Short mmCIF file of C-alpha atoms in Angstrom, two decimals:
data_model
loop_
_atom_site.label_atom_id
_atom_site.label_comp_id
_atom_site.label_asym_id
_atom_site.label_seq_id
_atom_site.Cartn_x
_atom_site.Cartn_y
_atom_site.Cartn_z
CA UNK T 4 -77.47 -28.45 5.19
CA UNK T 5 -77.38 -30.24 8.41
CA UNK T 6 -76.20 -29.54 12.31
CA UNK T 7 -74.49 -26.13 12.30
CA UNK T 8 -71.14 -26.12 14.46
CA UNK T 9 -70.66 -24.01 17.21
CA UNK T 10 -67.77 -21.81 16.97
CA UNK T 11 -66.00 -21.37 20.59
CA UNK T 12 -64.14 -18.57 21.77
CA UNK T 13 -60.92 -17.66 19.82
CA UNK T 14 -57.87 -18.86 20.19
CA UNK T 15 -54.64 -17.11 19.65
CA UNK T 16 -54.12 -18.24 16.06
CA UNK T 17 -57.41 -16.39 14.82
CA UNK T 18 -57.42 -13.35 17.21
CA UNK T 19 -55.59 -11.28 14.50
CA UNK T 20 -58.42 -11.92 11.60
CA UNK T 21 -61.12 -10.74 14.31
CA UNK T 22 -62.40 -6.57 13.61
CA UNK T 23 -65.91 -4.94 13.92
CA UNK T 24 -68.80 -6.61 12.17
CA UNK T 25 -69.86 -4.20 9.23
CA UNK T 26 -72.35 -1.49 9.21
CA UNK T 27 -74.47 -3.09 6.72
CA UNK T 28 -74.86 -6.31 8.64
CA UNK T 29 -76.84 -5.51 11.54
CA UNK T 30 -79.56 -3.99 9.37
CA UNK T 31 -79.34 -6.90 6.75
CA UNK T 32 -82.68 -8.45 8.84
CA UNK T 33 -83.97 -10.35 6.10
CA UNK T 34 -81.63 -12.44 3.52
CA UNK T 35 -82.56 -15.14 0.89
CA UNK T 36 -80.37 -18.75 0.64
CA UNK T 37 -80.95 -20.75 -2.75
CA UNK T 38 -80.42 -24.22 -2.91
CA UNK T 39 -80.28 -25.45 -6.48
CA UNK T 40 -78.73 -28.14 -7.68
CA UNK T 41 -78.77 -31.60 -9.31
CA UNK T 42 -80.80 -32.73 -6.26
CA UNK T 43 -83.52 -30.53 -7.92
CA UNK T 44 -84.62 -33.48 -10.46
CA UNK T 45 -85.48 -35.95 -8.49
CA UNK T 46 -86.84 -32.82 -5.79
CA UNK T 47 -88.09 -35.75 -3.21
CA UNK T 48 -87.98 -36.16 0.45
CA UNK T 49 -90.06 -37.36 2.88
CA UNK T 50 -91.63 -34.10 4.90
CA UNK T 51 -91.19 -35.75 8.13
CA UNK T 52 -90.49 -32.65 9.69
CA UNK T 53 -88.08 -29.94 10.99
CA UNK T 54 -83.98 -30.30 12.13
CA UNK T 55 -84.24 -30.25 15.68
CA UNK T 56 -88.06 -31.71 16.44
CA UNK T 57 -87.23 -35.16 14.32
CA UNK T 58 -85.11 -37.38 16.21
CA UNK T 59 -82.35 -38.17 15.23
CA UNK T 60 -82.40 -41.80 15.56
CA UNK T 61 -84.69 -41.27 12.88
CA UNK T 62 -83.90 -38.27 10.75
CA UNK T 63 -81.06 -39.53 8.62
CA UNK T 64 -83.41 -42.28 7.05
CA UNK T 65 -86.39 -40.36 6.97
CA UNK T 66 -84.45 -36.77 6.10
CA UNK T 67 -86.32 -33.92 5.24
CA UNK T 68 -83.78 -31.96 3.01
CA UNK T 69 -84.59 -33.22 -0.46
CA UNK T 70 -80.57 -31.38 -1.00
CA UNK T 71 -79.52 -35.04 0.64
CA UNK T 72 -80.85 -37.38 -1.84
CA UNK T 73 -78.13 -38.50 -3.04
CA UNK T 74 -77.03 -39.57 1.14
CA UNK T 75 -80.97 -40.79 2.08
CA UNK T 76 -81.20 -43.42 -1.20
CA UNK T 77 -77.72 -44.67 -0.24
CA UNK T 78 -79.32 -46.01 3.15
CA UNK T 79 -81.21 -49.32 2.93
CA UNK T 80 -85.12 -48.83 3.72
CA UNK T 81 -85.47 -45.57 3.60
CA UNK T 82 -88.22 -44.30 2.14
CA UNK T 83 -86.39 -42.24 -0.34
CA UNK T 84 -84.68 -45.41 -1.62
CA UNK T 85 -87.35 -46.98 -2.14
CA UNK T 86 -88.67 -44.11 -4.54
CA UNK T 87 -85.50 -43.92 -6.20
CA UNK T 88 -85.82 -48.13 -7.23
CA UNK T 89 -89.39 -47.90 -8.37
CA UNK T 90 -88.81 -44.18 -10.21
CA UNK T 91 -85.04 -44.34 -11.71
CA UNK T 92 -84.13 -48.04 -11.12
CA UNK T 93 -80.36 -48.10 -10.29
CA UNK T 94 -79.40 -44.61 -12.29
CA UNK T 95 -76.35 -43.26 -10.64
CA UNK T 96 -76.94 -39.96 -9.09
CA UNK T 97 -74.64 -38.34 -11.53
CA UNK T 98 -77.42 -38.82 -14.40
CA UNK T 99 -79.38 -36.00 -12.46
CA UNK T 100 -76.60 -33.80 -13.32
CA UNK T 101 -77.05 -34.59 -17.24
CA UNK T 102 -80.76 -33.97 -16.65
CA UNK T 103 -80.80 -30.75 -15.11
CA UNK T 104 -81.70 -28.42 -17.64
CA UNK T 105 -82.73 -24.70 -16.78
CA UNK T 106 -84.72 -23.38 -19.39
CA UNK T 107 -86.76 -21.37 -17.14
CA UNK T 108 -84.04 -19.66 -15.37
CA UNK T 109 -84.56 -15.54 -14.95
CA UNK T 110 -82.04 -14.39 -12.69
CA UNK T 111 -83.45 -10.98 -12.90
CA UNK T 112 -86.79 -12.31 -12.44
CA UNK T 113 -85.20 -14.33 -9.05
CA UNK T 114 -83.79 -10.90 -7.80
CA UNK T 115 -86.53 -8.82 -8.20
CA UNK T 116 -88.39 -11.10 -5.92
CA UNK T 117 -86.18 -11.35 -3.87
CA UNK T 118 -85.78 -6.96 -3.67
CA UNK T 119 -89.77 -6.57 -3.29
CA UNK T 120 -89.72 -9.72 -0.28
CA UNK T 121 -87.39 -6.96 1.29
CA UNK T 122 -84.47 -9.30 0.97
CA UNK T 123 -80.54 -7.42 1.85
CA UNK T 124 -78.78 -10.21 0.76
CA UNK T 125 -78.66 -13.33 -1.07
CA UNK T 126 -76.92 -16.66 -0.66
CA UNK T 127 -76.80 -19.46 -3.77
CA UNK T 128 -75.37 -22.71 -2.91
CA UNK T 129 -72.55 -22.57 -5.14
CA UNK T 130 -70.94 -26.26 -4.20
CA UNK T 131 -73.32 -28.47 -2.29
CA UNK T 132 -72.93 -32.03 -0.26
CA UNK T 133 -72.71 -33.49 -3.82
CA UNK T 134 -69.96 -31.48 -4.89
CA UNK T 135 -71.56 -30.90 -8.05
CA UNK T 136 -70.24 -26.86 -9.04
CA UNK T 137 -72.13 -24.10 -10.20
CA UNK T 138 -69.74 -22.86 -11.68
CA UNK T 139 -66.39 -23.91 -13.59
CA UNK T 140 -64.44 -24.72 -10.22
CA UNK T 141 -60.95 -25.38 -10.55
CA UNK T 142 -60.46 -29.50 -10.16
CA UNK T 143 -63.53 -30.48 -11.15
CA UNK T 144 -63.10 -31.72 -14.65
CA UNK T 145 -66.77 -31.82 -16.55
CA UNK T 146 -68.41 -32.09 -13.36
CA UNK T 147 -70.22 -29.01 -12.91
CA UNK T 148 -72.75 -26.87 -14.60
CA UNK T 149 -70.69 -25.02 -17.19
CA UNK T 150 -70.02 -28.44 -18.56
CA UNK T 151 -72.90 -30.42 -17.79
CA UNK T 152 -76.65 -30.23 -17.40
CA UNK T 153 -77.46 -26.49 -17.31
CA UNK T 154 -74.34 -25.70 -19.33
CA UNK T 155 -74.14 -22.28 -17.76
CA UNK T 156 -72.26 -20.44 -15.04
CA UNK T 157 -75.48 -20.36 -12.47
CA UNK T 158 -73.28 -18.27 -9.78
CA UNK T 159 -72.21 -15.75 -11.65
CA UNK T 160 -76.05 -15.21 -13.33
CA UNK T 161 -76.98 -14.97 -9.94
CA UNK T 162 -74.85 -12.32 -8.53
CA UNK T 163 -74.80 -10.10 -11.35
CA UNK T 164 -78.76 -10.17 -11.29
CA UNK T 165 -78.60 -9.36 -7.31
CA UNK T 166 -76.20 -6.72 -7.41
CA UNK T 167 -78.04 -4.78 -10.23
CA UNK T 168 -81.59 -5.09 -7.15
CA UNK T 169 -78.79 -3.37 -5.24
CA UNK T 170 -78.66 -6.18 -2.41
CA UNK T 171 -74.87 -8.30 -1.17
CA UNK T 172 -74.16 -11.60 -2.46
CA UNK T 173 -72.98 -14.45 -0.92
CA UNK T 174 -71.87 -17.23 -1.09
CA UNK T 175 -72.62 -20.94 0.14
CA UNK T 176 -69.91 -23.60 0.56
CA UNK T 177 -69.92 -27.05 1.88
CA UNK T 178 -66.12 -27.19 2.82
CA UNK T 179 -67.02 -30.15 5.50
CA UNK T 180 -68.28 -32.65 3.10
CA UNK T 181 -68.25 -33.65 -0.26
CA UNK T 182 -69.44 -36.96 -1.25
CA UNK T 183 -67.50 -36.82 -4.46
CA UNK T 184 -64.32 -37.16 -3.32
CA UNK T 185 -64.59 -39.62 -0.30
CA UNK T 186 -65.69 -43.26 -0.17
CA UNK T 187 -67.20 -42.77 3.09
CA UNK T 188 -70.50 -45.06 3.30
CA UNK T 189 -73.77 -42.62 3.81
CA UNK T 190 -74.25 -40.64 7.11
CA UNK T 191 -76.91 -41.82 9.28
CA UNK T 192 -76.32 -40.04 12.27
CA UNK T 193 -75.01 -36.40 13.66
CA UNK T 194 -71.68 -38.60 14.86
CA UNK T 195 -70.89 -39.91 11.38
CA UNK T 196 -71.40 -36.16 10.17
CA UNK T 197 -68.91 -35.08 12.42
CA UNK T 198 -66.15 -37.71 11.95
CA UNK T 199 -66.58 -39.37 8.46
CA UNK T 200 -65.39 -36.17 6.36
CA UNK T 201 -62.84 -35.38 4.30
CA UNK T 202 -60.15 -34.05 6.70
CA UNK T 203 -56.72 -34.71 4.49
CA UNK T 204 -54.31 -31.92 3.10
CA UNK T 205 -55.16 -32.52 -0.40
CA UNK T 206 -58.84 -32.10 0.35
CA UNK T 207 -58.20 -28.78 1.79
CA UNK T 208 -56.26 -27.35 -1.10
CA UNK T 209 -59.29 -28.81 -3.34
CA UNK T 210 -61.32 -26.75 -1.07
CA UNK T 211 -59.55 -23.52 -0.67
CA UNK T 212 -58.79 -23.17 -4.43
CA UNK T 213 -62.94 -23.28 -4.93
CA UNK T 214 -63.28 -20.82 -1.90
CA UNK T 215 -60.55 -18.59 -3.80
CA UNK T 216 -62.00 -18.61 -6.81
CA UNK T 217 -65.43 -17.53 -5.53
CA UNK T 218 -63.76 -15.14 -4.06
CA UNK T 219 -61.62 -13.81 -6.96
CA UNK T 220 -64.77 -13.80 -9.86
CA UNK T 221 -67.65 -13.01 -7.85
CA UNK T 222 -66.26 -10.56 -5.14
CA UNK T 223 -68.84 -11.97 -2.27
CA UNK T 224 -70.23 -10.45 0.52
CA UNK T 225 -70.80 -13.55 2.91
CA UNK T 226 -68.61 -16.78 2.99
CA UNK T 227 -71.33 -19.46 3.96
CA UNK T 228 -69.60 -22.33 5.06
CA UNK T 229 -71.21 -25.30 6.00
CA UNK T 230 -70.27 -28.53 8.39
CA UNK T 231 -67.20 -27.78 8.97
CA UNK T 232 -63.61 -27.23 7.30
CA UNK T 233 -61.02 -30.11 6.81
CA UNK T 234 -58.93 -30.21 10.16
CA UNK T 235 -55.25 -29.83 7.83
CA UNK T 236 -56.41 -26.26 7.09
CA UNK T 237 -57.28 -25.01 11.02
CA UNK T 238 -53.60 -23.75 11.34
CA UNK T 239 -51.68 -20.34 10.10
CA UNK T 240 -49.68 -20.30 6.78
CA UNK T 241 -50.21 -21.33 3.46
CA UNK T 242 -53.07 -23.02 2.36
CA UNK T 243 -54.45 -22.59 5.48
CA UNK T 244 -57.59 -21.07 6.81
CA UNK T 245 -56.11 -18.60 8.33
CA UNK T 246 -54.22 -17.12 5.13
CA UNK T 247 -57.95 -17.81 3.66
CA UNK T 248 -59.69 -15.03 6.11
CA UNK T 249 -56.88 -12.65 6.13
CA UNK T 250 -57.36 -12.46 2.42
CA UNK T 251 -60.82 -12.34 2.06
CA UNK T 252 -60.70 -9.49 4.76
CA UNK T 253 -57.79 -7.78 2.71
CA UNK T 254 -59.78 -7.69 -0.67
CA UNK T 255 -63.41 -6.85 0.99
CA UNK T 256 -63.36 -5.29 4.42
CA UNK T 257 -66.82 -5.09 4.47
CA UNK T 258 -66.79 -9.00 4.34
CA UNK T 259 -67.78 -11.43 6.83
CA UNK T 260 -67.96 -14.85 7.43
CA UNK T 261 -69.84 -17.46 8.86
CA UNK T 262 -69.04 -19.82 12.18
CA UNK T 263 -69.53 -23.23 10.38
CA UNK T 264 -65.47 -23.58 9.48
CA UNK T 265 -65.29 -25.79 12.89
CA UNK T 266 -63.23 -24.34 16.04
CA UNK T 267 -61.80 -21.39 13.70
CA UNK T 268 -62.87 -17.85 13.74
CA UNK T 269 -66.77 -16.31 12.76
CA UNK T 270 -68.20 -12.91 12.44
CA UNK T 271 -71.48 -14.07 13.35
CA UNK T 272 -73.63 -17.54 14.49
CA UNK T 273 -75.96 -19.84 13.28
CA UNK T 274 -79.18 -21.61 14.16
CA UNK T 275 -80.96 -24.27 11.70
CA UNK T 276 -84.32 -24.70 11.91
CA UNK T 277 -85.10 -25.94 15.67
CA UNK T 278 -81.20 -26.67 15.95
CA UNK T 279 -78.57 -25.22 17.40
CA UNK T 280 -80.69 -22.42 19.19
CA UNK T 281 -78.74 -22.17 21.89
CA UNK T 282 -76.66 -19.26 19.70
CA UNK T 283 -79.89 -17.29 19.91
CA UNK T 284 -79.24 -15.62 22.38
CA UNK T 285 -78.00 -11.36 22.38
CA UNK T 286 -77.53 -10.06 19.35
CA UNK T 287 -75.49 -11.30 16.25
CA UNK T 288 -76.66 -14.05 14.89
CA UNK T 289 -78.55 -15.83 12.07
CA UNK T 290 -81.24 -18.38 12.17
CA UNK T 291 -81.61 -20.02 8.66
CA UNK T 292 -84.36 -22.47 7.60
CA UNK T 293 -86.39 -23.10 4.38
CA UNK T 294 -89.84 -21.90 3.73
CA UNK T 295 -91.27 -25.89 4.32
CA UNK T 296 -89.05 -28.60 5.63
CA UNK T 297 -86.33 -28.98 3.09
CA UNK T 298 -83.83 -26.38 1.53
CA UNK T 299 -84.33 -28.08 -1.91
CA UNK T 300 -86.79 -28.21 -3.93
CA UNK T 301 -89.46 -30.58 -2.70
CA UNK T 302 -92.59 -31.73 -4.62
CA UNK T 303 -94.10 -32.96 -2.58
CA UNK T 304 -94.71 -30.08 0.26
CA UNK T 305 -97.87 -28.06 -0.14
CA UNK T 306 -99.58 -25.24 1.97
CA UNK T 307 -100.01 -27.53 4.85
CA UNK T 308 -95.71 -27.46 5.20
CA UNK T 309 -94.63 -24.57 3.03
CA UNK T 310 -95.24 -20.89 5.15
CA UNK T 311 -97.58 -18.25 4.70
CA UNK T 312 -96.42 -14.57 4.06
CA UNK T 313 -98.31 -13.82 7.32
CA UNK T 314 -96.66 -16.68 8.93
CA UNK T 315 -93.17 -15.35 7.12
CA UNK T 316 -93.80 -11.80 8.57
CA UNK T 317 -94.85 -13.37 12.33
CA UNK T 318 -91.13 -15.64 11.99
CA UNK T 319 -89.27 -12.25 10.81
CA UNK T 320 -90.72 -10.15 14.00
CA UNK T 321 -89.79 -13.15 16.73
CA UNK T 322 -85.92 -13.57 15.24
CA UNK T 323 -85.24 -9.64 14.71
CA UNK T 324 -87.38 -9.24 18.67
CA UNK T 325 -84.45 -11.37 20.03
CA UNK T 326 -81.95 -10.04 18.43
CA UNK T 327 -80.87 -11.94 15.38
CA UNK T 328 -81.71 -11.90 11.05
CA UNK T 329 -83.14 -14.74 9.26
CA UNK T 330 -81.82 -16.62 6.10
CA UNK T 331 -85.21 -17.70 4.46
CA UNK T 332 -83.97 -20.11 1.75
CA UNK T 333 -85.87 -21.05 -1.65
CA UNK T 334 -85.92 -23.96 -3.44
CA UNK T 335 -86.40 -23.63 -7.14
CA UNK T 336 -87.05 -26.22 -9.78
CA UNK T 337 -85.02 -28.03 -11.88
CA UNK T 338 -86.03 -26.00 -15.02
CA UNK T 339 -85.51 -22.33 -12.97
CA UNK T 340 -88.39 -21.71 -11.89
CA UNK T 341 -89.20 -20.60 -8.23
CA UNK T 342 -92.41 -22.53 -7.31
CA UNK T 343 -95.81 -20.37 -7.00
CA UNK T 344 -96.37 -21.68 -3.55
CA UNK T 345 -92.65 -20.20 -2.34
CA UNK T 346 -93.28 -16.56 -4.78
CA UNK T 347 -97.31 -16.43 -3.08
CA UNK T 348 -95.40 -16.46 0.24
CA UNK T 349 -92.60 -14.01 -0.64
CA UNK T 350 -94.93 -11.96 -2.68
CA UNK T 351 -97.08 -11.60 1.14
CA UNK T 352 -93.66 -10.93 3.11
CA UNK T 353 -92.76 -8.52 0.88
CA UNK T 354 -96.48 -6.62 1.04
CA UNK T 355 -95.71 -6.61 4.94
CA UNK T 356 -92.08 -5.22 4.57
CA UNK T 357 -92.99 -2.19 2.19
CA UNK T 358 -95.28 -1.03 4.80
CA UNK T 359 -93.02 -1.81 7.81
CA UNK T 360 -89.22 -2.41 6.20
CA UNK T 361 -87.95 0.79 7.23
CA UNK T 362 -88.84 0.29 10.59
CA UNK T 363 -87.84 -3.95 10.96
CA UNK T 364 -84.21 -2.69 9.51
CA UNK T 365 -83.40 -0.10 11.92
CA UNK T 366 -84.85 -2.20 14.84
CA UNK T 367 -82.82 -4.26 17.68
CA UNK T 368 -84.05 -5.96 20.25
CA UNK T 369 -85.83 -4.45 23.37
CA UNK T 370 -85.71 -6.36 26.94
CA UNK T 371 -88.57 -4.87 29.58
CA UNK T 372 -90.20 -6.94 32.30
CA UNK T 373 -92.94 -4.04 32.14
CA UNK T 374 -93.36 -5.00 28.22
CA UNK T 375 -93.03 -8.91 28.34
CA UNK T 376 -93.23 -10.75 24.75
CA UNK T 377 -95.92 -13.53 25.14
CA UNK T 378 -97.81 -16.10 22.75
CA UNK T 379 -101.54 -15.21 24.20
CA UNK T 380 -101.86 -13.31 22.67
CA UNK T 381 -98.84 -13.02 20.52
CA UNK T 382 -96.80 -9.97 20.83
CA UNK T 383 -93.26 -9.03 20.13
CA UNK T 384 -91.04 -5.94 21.02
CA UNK T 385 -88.59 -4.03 18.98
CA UNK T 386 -86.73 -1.00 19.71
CA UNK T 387 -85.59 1.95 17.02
CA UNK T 388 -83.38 5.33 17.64
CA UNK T 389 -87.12 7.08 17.74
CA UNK T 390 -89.57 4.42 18.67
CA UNK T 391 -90.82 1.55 20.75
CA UNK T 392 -92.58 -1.05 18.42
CA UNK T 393 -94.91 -3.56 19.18
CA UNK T 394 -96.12 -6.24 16.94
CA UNK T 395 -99.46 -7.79 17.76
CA UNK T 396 -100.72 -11.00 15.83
CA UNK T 397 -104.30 -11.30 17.32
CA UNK T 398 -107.59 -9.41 16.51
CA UNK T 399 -109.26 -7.53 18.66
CA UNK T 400 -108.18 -5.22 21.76
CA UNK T 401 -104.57 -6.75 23.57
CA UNK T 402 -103.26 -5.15 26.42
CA UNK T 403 -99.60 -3.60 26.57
CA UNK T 404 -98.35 -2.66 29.34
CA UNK T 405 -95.78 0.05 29.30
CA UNK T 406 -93.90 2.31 31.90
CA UNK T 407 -95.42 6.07 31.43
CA UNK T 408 -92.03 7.64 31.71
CA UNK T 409 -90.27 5.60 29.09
CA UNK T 410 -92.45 6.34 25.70
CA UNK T 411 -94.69 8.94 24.65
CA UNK T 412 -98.10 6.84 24.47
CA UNK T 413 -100.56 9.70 23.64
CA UNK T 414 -98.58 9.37 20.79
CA UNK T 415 -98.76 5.50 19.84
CA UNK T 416 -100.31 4.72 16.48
CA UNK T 417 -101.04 1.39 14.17
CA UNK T 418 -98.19 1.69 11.54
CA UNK T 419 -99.81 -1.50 9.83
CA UNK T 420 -102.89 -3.12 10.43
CA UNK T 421 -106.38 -1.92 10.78
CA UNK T 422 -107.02 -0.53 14.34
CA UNK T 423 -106.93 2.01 16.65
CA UNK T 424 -104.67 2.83 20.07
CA UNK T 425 -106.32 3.90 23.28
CA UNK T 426 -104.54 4.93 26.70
CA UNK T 427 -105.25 2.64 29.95
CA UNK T 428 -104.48 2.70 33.25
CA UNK T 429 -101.64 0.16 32.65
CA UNK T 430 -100.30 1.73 29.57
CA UNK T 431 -102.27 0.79 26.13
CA UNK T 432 -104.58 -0.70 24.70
CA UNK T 433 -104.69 -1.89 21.19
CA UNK T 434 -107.94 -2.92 19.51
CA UNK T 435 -107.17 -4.37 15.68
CA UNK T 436 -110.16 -4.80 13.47
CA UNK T 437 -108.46 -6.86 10.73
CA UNK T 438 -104.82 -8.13 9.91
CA UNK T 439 -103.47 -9.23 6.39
CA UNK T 440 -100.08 -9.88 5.69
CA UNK T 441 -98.48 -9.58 8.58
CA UNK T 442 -98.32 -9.08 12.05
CA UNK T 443 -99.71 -5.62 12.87
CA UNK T 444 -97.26 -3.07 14.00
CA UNK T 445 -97.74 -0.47 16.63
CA UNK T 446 -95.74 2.37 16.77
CA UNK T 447 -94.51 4.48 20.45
CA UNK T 448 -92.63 7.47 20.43
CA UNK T 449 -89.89 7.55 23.15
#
């Protein structure tokens, strides 16, 4: 992971592969990401903090994404090559591959988590920065995990175990870089990201032959791209992107697509963290971001980085109040196991969403300058065919003012939490003796 791309309007060349986002997206609130991959060994970073509050003069040496490992020990003085001297000496990254063994791994176990978190979709990384393959990807020799290390095909585990929880799969890509195949030094800033990729016609084909093989054994949902896409494919014809959409459109019209390809074509937008929020804005897009600091496994975040279910449920009501879904990624261990920290969490969320799921799906956002989200106390708005909603994180009697004529408030009840509703002279008042996993959730009848 790293800075998402911003995908401007379309030009000519990519009008023809826009069409209506699917029905199932919109209510797809909540989805899960996985990264797993030979990064998961070693499974250090230095917490330092999120993408977008770090700067970036100093996030690159100091990176939070344990997923970049094998960039961060590649710059001089960084604390993560410093760990990597005095734990491994001067092992090549490659031995990670050989020593990531999964011995733990229960896809169904993953996907039932996953279901009862209240998850729609799921997302594996299936080729990461390292371009090290989950699966036995055309070009890569002996280099992936069918060959190597886990000795299995980890993508298709993975989607056979989240289709039978009834939820899409998905894919995740990193068609902008690939330290495998370039001898670019490592990145240590946004400008290097951007410029010091693989952009050559060769790399592309590489590229869209993975892509099309995802595509053909594992019929996905979601195309996750990440970075970008090498600048030989943004044209029409073959091996091009373009050919690439039209085709994945063709075999799965309920498909969709990401905007990370560069100045192509997207179904939907992205935010990372604290970056690229700017997209947030209306409806129809996606903020992703892992449960602590890093997508990959990290050992060393505890409860002081990794969220709460509470504080899960409280993130899930401010994206889906301003109209967008969140991709809440785990990070599982080498051996397969999804830490007890991340399942505690999930375990909470998913307590919250049984109780209000129902209601979060078939919500959008709801703008009122009579019903203004604030932070003192915190309260967020949603809107459903049938009801206002309010979500109120604070205990003890909050305010909401409402117009009279737009909701029925003799009617307004606490869907979750443990409270009571009273009429005032300015529209409600909410009094909420106790809160547990969540956020509690007020319902008002238009």
């Amino acid at each position: 992971m790293t800075s998402p791309t911003t995908t401007p309007p379309e030009t000519d060349i990519w009008a023809d592969v826009s069409r209506p986002l699917p029905a199932w997206v919109p209510e797809a609130k909540l989805g899960i990401f996985i990264h797993w991959g030979a990064y998961s060994v070693p499974a250090w970073a230095e917490p330092s903090g999120a993408l977008g509050a770090v700067p970036e003069e100093e996030w690159f040496a100091h990176n939070a994404y344990a997923e970049w490992y094998g960039n961060t020990i590649r710059i001089p003085g960084s604390p993560a090559a410093e760990h990597h001297r005095e734990t491994y000496g001067d092992a090549p990254y490659d031995d990670f591959l050989d020593a990531w063994k999964v011995s733990r791994f229960d896809p169904a176990a993953w996907a039932q988590l996953f279901a009862d978190a209240g998850a729609a979709y799921v997302i594996p990384t299936t080729k990461h920065h390292d371009g090290i393959a989950l699966w036995d990807a055309p070009g890569t020799g002996t280099r992936n995990t069918v060959h190597r290390g886990p000795r299995q095909d980890l993508v298709g585990a993975l989607a056979d175990a989240v289709r039978a929880e009834g939820m899409h799969f998905g894919v995740y890509y990193s068609g902008g870089l690939d330290w495998s195949v370039s001898s670019f030094g490592p990145h240590t800033t946004g400008a290097e990201v951007s410029g010091l990729r693989p952009n050559d016609a060769a790399y592309n084909a590489y590229a869209l032959l993975h892509v099309r093989d995802l595509m053909q054994r594992y019929s996905p949902d979601v195309l996750w791209n990440d970075i970008n896409w090498p600048d030989s494919g943004k044209r029409t014809g073959a091996w091009s992107l373009h050919e690439l959409f039209t085709d994945f459109y063709a075999a799965n019209p309920d498909g969709v697509v990401n905007d990370r390809w560069g100045e192509t074509h997207a179904d939907y937008r992205t935010s990372e963290y604290e970056h690229g929020t700017d997209i947030e804005t209306g409806t129809n897009w996606e903020q992703c971001r892992g449960l602590g600091f890093s997508f990959g496994y990290n050992q060393l975040e505890d409860t002081d980085v990794v969220l709460s279910g509470h504080q899960l449920a409280r993130l899930l009501g401010d994206v889906v109040s301003r109209g967008g879904r969140l991709l809440l990624n785990v990070g599982p261990t080498a051996e397969g196991e999804i830490p007890a920290i991340q399942q505690e969490s999930l375990r909470s969320l998913g307590r919250w969403m049984a109780a209000v799921g129902t209601t979060v799906r078939s919500a959008s956002r709801w703008d009122s300058p009579a019903a203004p989200a604030g932070d003192d106390p915190w309260v967020r708005w949603l809107s459903t065919p049938d009801h206002l909603v309010a979500l109120v994180d604070q205990i003890g009697t909050t305010p909401l003012a409402l117009p009279a004529d737009r909701a029925a408030l003799d009617r307004a009840e606490v869907l979750y939490g443990t409270g009571s509703v009273t009429r005032s002279d300015a529209g409600l008042e909410v009094r909420i003796d106790e809160l547990a996993d969540g956020p509690a959730v007020v319902i008002i009848p238009w």
